[in-house]
Short mmCIF file of C-alpha atoms and ligand atoms in Angstrom, two decimals:
data_model
loop_
_atom_site.label_atom_id
_atom_site.label_comp_id
_atom_site.label_asym_id
_atom_site.label_seq_id
_atom_site.Cartn_x
_atom_site.Cartn_y
_atom_site.Cartn_z
CA MET I 1 -34.83 7.58 11.27
CA ALA I 2 -37.99 8.30 9.31
CA THR I 3 -40.99 8.27 11.61
CA ASN I 4 -44.39 7.19 10.13
CA PRO I 5 -47.39 9.16 11.11
CA VAL I 6 -49.35 5.93 11.79
CA GLU I 7 -49.09 5.32 15.45
CA ASN I 8 -50.41 2.44 17.45
CA THR I 9 -49.56 2.44 21.21
CA SER I 10 -51.87 -0.40 22.33
CA LYS I 11 -49.76 -3.28 20.98
CA THR I 12 -46.16 -4.13 21.81
CA PRO I 13 -43.64 -2.65 19.38
CA LEU I 14 -40.96 -4.54 17.67
CA THR I 15 -38.07 -4.30 15.23
CA LEU I 16 -37.46 -6.64 12.27
CA LEU I 17 -34.04 -6.80 10.48
CA GLY I 18 -34.23 -8.36 6.98
CA LEU I 19 -36.84 -7.51 4.39
CA GLY I 20 -36.30 -10.37 1.94
CA ALA I 21 -39.22 -12.51 0.69
CA MET I 22 -39.79 -13.95 4.21
CA GLY I 23 -38.97 -10.77 6.14
CA THR I 24 -41.35 -8.82 4.09
CA ALA I 25 -44.17 -11.37 4.68
CA LEU I 26 -43.57 -11.28 8.50
CA ALA I 27 -43.59 -7.43 8.50
CA GLY I 28 -46.92 -7.38 6.65
CA ALA I 29 -48.41 -9.79 9.27
CA TRP I 30 -47.13 -7.79 12.24
CA LEU I 31 -48.53 -4.61 10.74
CA ALA I 32 -51.73 -6.20 10.01
CA ALA I 33 -52.00 -7.35 13.59
CA GLY I 34 -51.47 -3.71 14.71
CA HIS I 35 -47.97 -3.93 16.16
CA PRO I 36 -45.81 -0.84 15.81
CA LEU I 37 -42.91 -2.00 13.74
CA THR I 38 -39.49 -0.67 12.97
CA VAL I 39 -37.73 -2.31 10.07
CA TRP I 40 -34.28 -2.15 8.56
CA ASN I 41 -32.93 -3.74 5.37
CA ARG I 42 -29.53 -3.62 3.73
CA THR I 43 -31.09 -2.42 0.47
CA ALA I 44 -33.17 0.40 1.89
CA ALA I 45 -35.59 0.54 -1.13
CA ARG I 46 -37.14 -2.78 -0.03
CA ALA I 47 -38.63 -1.13 2.91
CA ASP I 48 -40.63 1.55 0.86
CA GLY I 49 -43.86 -0.59 0.58
CA LEU I 50 -43.85 -1.32 4.27
CA ALA I 51 -43.29 2.43 5.13
CA ALA I 52 -46.45 3.08 3.14
CA ARG I 53 -48.25 0.70 5.33
CA GLY I 54 -47.13 2.15 8.54
CA ALA I 55 -43.65 0.69 9.37
CA THR I 56 -40.94 2.90 10.73
CA VAL I 57 -37.75 2.59 8.57
CA ALA I 58 -34.47 2.77 10.46
CA ALA I 59 -31.45 4.08 8.61
CA THR I 60 -29.01 1.88 10.44
CA VAL I 61 -29.10 -1.52 12.11
CA ALA I 62 -28.03 0.11 15.37
CA GLN I 63 -30.97 2.56 15.26
CA ALA I 64 -33.34 -0.24 14.43
CA VAL I 65 -32.10 -2.36 17.46
CA ALA I 66 -32.20 0.71 19.65
CA ALA I 67 -35.87 1.44 18.95
CA ASN I 68 -37.34 -1.64 20.56
CA ARG I 69 -36.61 -4.27 23.16
CA LEU I 70 -37.96 -7.21 20.95
CA VAL I 71 -35.63 -7.58 17.88
CA VAL I 72 -36.58 -10.25 15.20
CA VAL I 73 -33.79 -11.12 12.62
CA CYS I 74 -34.76 -12.65 9.29
CA LEU I 75 -31.55 -12.25 7.23
CA LEU I 76 -30.16 -14.73 4.71
CA ASP I 77 -27.93 -16.81 6.84
CA ASP I 78 -25.87 -16.97 10.09
CA ALA I 79 -22.88 -15.22 8.37
CA SER I 80 -25.23 -12.27 7.45
CA VAL I 81 -26.39 -12.00 11.08
CA LEU I 82 -22.85 -11.69 12.35
CA GLU I 83 -22.07 -9.10 9.77
CA ALA I 84 -25.15 -6.95 10.24
CA LEU I 85 -25.14 -6.97 14.06
CA ASP I 86 -21.37 -6.65 14.47
CA GLY I 87 -20.60 -4.00 17.06
CA VAL I 88 -24.26 -3.29 17.64
CA ASP I 89 -25.24 -2.87 21.39
CA LEU I 90 -27.57 -5.73 22.27
CA THR I 91 -27.75 -5.04 26.00
CA GLY I 92 -31.20 -5.74 27.55
CA LYS I 93 -32.61 -6.95 24.07
CA ASP I 94 -34.83 -9.88 23.38
CA LEU I 95 -33.20 -11.27 20.20
CA VAL I 96 -35.32 -13.63 18.10
CA ASN I 97 -33.41 -15.26 15.29
CA LEU I 98 -35.45 -16.70 12.54
CA VAL I 99 -32.58 -17.38 10.02
CA THR I 100 -32.31 -21.04 8.97
CA SER I 101 -29.25 -22.40 10.59
CA THR I 102 -27.66 -25.60 11.95
CA PRO I 103 -28.15 -26.55 15.68
CA GLY I 104 -24.50 -25.79 16.33
CA GLN I 105 -24.78 -22.27 14.59
CA ALA I 106 -28.04 -21.65 16.76
CA ARG I 107 -26.21 -22.57 20.00
CA ALA I 108 -23.19 -20.49 19.10
CA ARG I 109 -25.65 -17.48 18.30
CA ALA I 110 -27.32 -17.94 21.67
CA ALA I 111 -23.98 -17.77 23.55
CA TRP I 112 -22.93 -14.82 21.41
CA ALA I 113 -26.22 -12.97 22.24
CA GLU I 114 -26.16 -13.78 25.98
CA GLN I 115 -22.48 -12.62 26.16
CA ARG I 116 -23.84 -9.26 24.79
CA GLY I 117 -26.48 -9.09 27.49
CA ALA I 118 -29.45 -10.12 25.36
CA ARG I 119 -32.01 -12.82 25.84
CA TYR I 120 -32.08 -15.27 22.79
CA LEU I 121 -34.68 -17.36 20.97
CA ASP I 122 -34.01 -19.20 17.85
CA GLY I 123 -36.60 -19.90 15.30
CA GLY I 124 -37.07 -22.33 12.31
CA ILE I 125 -39.81 -21.30 9.99
CA MET I 126 -41.99 -24.14 8.60
CA ALA I 127 -43.55 -22.15 5.77
CA VAL I 128 -43.13 -20.18 2.50
CA PRO I 129 -43.88 -16.49 2.52
CA PRO I 130 -47.44 -16.89 1.09
CA MET I 131 -48.28 -18.87 4.05
CA ILE I 132 -47.48 -16.06 6.50
CA GLY I 133 -50.34 -14.27 8.19
CA VAL I 134 -52.78 -16.65 6.67
CA PRO I 135 -53.89 -18.80 9.71
CA ALA I 136 -55.60 -21.45 7.48
CA ALA I 137 -52.36 -22.13 5.74
CA GLY I 138 -50.98 -23.97 8.76
CA ALA I 139 -47.73 -22.30 8.85
CA TYR I 140 -45.77 -22.45 12.21
CA VAL I 141 -42.39 -21.63 13.57
CA PHE I 142 -40.28 -23.83 15.94
CA TYR I 143 -38.65 -22.02 18.66
CA SER I 144 -36.00 -22.86 21.23
CA GLY I 145 -33.92 -21.02 23.74
CA SER I 146 -35.03 -18.62 26.47
CA ALA I 147 -38.45 -19.87 27.88
CA GLU I 148 -38.90 -16.44 29.49
CA LEU I 149 -38.53 -14.72 26.30
CA PHE I 150 -41.00 -16.93 24.51
CA GLU I 151 -43.56 -16.68 27.26
CA GLU I 152 -43.27 -12.92 27.31
CA HIS I 153 -43.51 -12.43 23.53
CA GLY I 154 -45.29 -15.61 22.46
CA GLY I 155 -48.42 -13.56 21.67
CA ILE I 156 -46.52 -11.21 19.26
CA LEU I 157 -44.66 -14.16 17.62
CA ALA I 158 -47.93 -15.96 16.96
CA ALA I 159 -49.29 -13.08 14.64
CA PRO I 160 -47.51 -14.29 11.48
CA ALA I 161 -47.60 -18.07 12.03
CA GLY I 162 -48.23 -20.58 14.82
CA THR I 163 -45.61 -21.22 17.39
CA ARG I 164 -44.02 -24.49 18.79
CA TYR I 165 -41.65 -24.13 21.55
CA VAL I 166 -39.41 -27.14 21.68
CA GLY I 167 -37.09 -26.60 24.40
CA ALA I 168 -34.40 -24.39 26.15
CA ASP I 169 -31.49 -25.77 24.06
CA ALA I 170 -31.22 -23.06 21.47
CA GLY I 171 -30.20 -25.65 18.75
CA TYR I 172 -33.52 -27.61 19.07
CA ALA I 173 -35.58 -25.39 16.72
CA ALA I 174 -32.94 -25.77 14.00
CA LEU I 175 -32.87 -29.61 14.80
CA HIS I 176 -36.51 -29.91 14.33
CA ASP I 177 -36.58 -27.70 11.17
CA VAL I 178 -33.78 -29.52 9.38
CA ALA I 179 -35.21 -32.91 10.42
CA LEU I 180 -38.43 -32.09 8.74
CA LEU I 181 -36.62 -30.47 5.83
CA SER I 182 -34.44 -33.59 5.27
CA GLY I 183 -37.47 -35.80 5.22
CA MET I 184 -38.98 -33.53 2.69
CA TYR I 185 -36.02 -33.77 0.34
CA GLY I 186 -36.07 -37.59 0.61
CA MET I 187 -39.72 -37.45 -0.53
CA PHE I 188 -38.76 -34.92 -3.46
CA ALA I 189 -36.17 -37.48 -4.59
CA GLY I 190 -38.75 -40.11 -4.82
CA ILE I 191 -41.17 -37.85 -6.64
CA ALA I 192 -38.42 -36.97 -9.03
CA HIS I 193 -37.61 -40.62 -9.95
CA ALA I 194 -41.35 -41.37 -10.34
CA PHE I 195 -41.84 -38.65 -12.95
CA ALA I 196 -38.64 -39.69 -14.65
CA LEU I 197 -39.95 -43.03 -15.17
CA VAL I 198 -43.11 -41.98 -17.18
CA ARG I 199 -41.54 -39.19 -19.02
CA GLY I 200 -41.79 -39.97 -22.72
CA GLU I 201 -44.42 -42.35 -22.14
CA ALA I 202 -48.14 -41.86 -22.92
CA VAL I 203 -48.64 -40.99 -19.26
CA ALA I 204 -49.06 -37.36 -18.76
CA PRO I 205 -47.37 -35.86 -15.58
CA SER I 206 -50.82 -34.67 -14.65
CA GLU I 207 -52.22 -38.10 -14.72
CA LEU I 208 -49.53 -39.58 -12.49
CA ALA I 209 -49.71 -36.51 -9.93
CA PRO I 210 -52.88 -37.42 -8.18
CA LEU I 211 -51.87 -41.13 -8.01
CA LEU I 212 -48.55 -40.38 -6.74
CA GLY I 213 -49.66 -37.84 -4.23
CA GLY I 214 -52.30 -40.17 -3.00
CA TRP I 215 -49.76 -43.05 -2.60
CA LEU I 216 -47.36 -40.97 -0.71
CA ALA I 217 -50.11 -39.83 1.63
CA ALA I 218 -51.06 -43.43 2.30
CA MET I 219 -47.67 -44.41 2.96
CA SER I 220 -47.14 -41.56 5.39
CA GLY I 221 -48.35 -43.84 8.34
CA SER I 222 -44.73 -45.21 8.15
CA VAL I 223 -43.60 -42.06 10.06
CA ALA I 224 -45.60 -43.03 13.24
CA ARG I 225 -44.73 -46.81 12.84
CA THR I 226 -41.08 -46.08 12.68
CA ALA I 227 -41.18 -43.82 15.92
CA GLU I 228 -43.08 -46.49 17.80
CA GLN I 229 -40.60 -49.13 16.62
CA LEU I 230 -37.63 -46.75 17.47
CA GLU I 231 -39.11 -46.27 20.98
CA SER I 232 -39.90 -50.07 21.70
CA GLY I 233 -36.67 -51.27 20.16
CA ASP I 234 -38.51 -53.94 18.40
CA TYR I 235 -38.15 -53.28 14.76
CA ALA I 236 -40.17 -56.52 13.84
CA GLN I 237 -43.25 -55.18 15.62
CA ASP I 238 -46.40 -54.98 13.46
CA VAL I 239 -44.44 -55.58 10.31
CA VAL I 240 -46.62 -55.78 7.09
CA SER I 241 -43.86 -55.76 4.47
CA ASN I 242 -40.67 -57.29 5.81
CA LEU I 243 -37.17 -56.10 4.80
CA ALA I 244 -36.26 -59.36 3.14
CA MET I 245 -39.19 -59.14 0.81
CA GLN I 246 -38.48 -55.48 0.18
CA VAL I 247 -34.88 -56.15 -0.65
CA ALA I 248 -35.97 -58.82 -3.08
CA GLY I 249 -38.29 -56.36 -4.73
CA GLN I 250 -35.51 -53.78 -5.40
CA GLU I 251 -34.49 -55.66 -8.53
CA THR I 252 -37.94 -54.87 -10.04
CA LEU I 253 -37.48 -51.23 -9.29
CA LEU I 254 -33.85 -50.90 -10.61
CA ARG I 255 -34.58 -53.13 -13.74
CA THR I 256 -37.57 -50.77 -14.48
CA ALA I 257 -35.34 -47.68 -14.13
CA GLU I 258 -32.86 -49.41 -16.60
CA GLU I 259 -35.68 -50.23 -19.01
CA GLN I 260 -36.96 -46.66 -18.93
CA ARG I 261 -33.40 -45.26 -19.31
CA VAL I 262 -33.66 -43.53 -15.86
CA SER I 263 -30.67 -43.15 -13.63
CA ALA I 264 -31.30 -44.95 -10.30
CA GLU I 265 -28.84 -42.68 -8.36
CA LEU I 266 -31.56 -41.38 -6.09
CA LEU I 267 -32.71 -44.87 -5.09
CA GLN I 268 -29.48 -46.77 -4.76
CA PRO I 269 -28.19 -45.39 -1.45
CA TYR I 270 -31.27 -46.14 0.27
CA PHE I 271 -31.43 -49.52 -1.23
CA ARG I 272 -27.82 -50.21 -0.20
CA LEU I 273 -28.74 -49.43 3.31
CA MET I 274 -31.63 -51.84 3.23
CA GLU I 275 -29.20 -54.56 1.98
CA ARG I 276 -26.81 -53.85 4.84
CA ARG I 277 -29.46 -54.39 7.37
CA LEU I 278 -30.48 -57.50 5.76
CA GLU I 279 -26.96 -58.81 5.66
CA ILE I 280 -26.82 -58.40 9.56
CA GLY I 281 -30.04 -60.22 10.20
CA GLY I 282 -32.82 -57.80 9.83
CA GLY I 283 -34.96 -59.74 7.30
CA GLU I 284 -37.96 -59.93 9.51
CA GLU I 285 -37.91 -56.36 10.52
CA ASP I 286 -39.47 -53.12 9.08
CA LEU I 287 -37.21 -50.48 7.50
CA THR I 288 -36.59 -48.98 10.87
CA GLY I 289 -33.03 -50.50 11.15
CA VAL I 290 -31.78 -48.11 8.46
CA VAL I 291 -32.00 -45.31 11.06
CA ASP I 292 -29.33 -46.99 13.16
CA LEU I 293 -27.04 -47.60 10.14
CA LEU I 294 -27.14 -43.91 9.44
CA ARG I 295 -25.85 -42.91 12.96
CA ARG I 296 -22.09 -42.44 12.92
P1 NDP R 301 -34.03 -13.45 0.64
O1 NDP R 301 -33.02 -13.90 -0.22
O2 NDP R 301 -35.42 -13.14 0.08
O3 NDP R 301 -33.63 -12.30 1.65
C1 NDP R 301 -32.31 -12.15 2.19
C2 NDP R 301 -32.31 -11.12 3.07
O4 NDP R 301 -31.08 -11.10 3.82
C3 NDP R 301 -32.49 -9.75 2.38
O5 NDP R 301 -33.06 -8.72 3.32
C4 NDP R 301 -31.01 -9.35 2.34
O6 NDP R 301 -30.75 -7.95 2.16
C5 NDP R 301 -30.31 -9.82 3.56
N1 NDP R 301 -29.02 -10.09 3.62
C6 NDP R 301 -28.29 -11.07 2.98
N2 NDP R 301 -26.85 -10.97 3.25
C7 NDP R 301 -26.92 -9.85 4.07
C8 NDP R 301 -25.70 -9.35 4.74
N3 NDP R 301 -24.50 -9.79 4.62
N4 NDP R 301 -25.96 -8.19 5.59
C9 NDP R 301 -27.16 -7.81 5.69
N5 NDP R 301 -28.31 -8.31 5.11
C10 NDP R 301 -28.10 -9.26 4.32
O7 NDP R 301 -34.34 -14.60 1.75
P2 NDP R 301 -35.81 -14.88 2.57
O8 NDP R 301 -36.29 -13.74 3.14
O9 NDP R 301 -36.49 -15.83 1.81
O10 NDP R 301 -35.20 -15.76 3.81
C11 NDP R 301 -34.75 -15.22 4.93
C12 NDP R 301 -34.50 -16.36 5.96
O11 NDP R 301 -35.79 -17.05 6.28
C13 NDP R 301 -33.51 -17.44 5.55
O12 NDP R 301 -32.66 -17.84 6.60
C14 NDP R 301 -34.33 -18.58 5.00
O13 NDP R 301 -33.67 -19.83 5.04
C15 NDP R 301 -35.46 -18.54 5.87
N6 NDP R 301 -36.70 -19.02 5.33
C16 NDP R 301 -37.13 -18.64 4.05
C17 NDP R 301 -38.13 -19.40 3.50
C18 NDP R 301 -38.73 -19.02 2.18
O14 NDP R 301 -39.43 -19.78 1.52
N7 NDP R 301 -38.35 -17.79 1.57
C19 NDP R 301 -38.83 -20.49 4.27
C20 NDP R 301 -38.31 -20.72 5.60
C21 NDP R 301 -37.35 -20.14 6.05
P3 NDP R 301 -30.84 -7.30 0.71
O15 NDP R 301 -32.27 -6.84 0.49
O16 NDP R 301 -30.01 -6.13 0.92
O17 NDP R 301 -30.15 -8.26 -0.26
#
């Protein structure tokens, strides 16, 4: 293992496995915060820049893990974690896994780590790499699993991004992460359809952009209203645009898509769920009943 001459003994040291786009950003933030950092990456050359900034580069995963009690993993996926840590001694380690995974994968990885004598914390990163280490960017990471680990290392974990501990169930960080990402993709679908409608018209995308962005921001109040209705069980509470009216309005949106020669394939599945809710008597409700139709 190459030891870097830059030493810092006042801050807790840690190990980071994985120097992709996200891992490199995390490493930079921990170095900037003065934490002695040991790194490992499958493709060793990716560590060169960090070595120049003071990181210690381990030649093997086993050496990297052995170097520190706190070991953070930021590899591609769950399979790469299993592959990289296969046969590595995790006894007495505090393993923090930031790989995007499913709740089930996170729970399985927690059991796997605990069987190997490690404490386990799972993380879901709500940021892209340029937001890491930039407090004003609003980046944060959901954490779940060992509360003791989180309490002990919460300060170090907060150096690259904010921290939100969401429970002892190791799957909950992934659950929150994927819930937010799923909502985001629904929004992206609407954005794609909106731009497709004006494509080829004398409406520049840059003209539509602020209008669309502003409208989506104004409509984001529906998130809190949906939550209130789900908790009260009264989906007809404070309704301003009822489902019956909105289903009637679908025709205008679908015909407009046809006139503009745009596929309605992104809208149709949601519209079909609205119709199903109407069919079972939800005409006076908000759109909240769709949530129940999605549950299997
Ligand atoms: P990259 O594709 O940039 O890097 C992937 C990393 O995983 C590299 O270090 C790569 O090593 C390593 N790797 C892949 N397969 C293996 C394997 N079988 N064994 C060992 N190492 C392996 O991904 P990111 O850094 O962007 O993402 C890392 C994690 O962070 C992912 O789970 C991602 O979902 C999550 N994340 C990423 C965000 C982003 O915007 N980038 C946002 C939020 C979460 P090598 O260099 O050798 O290829």
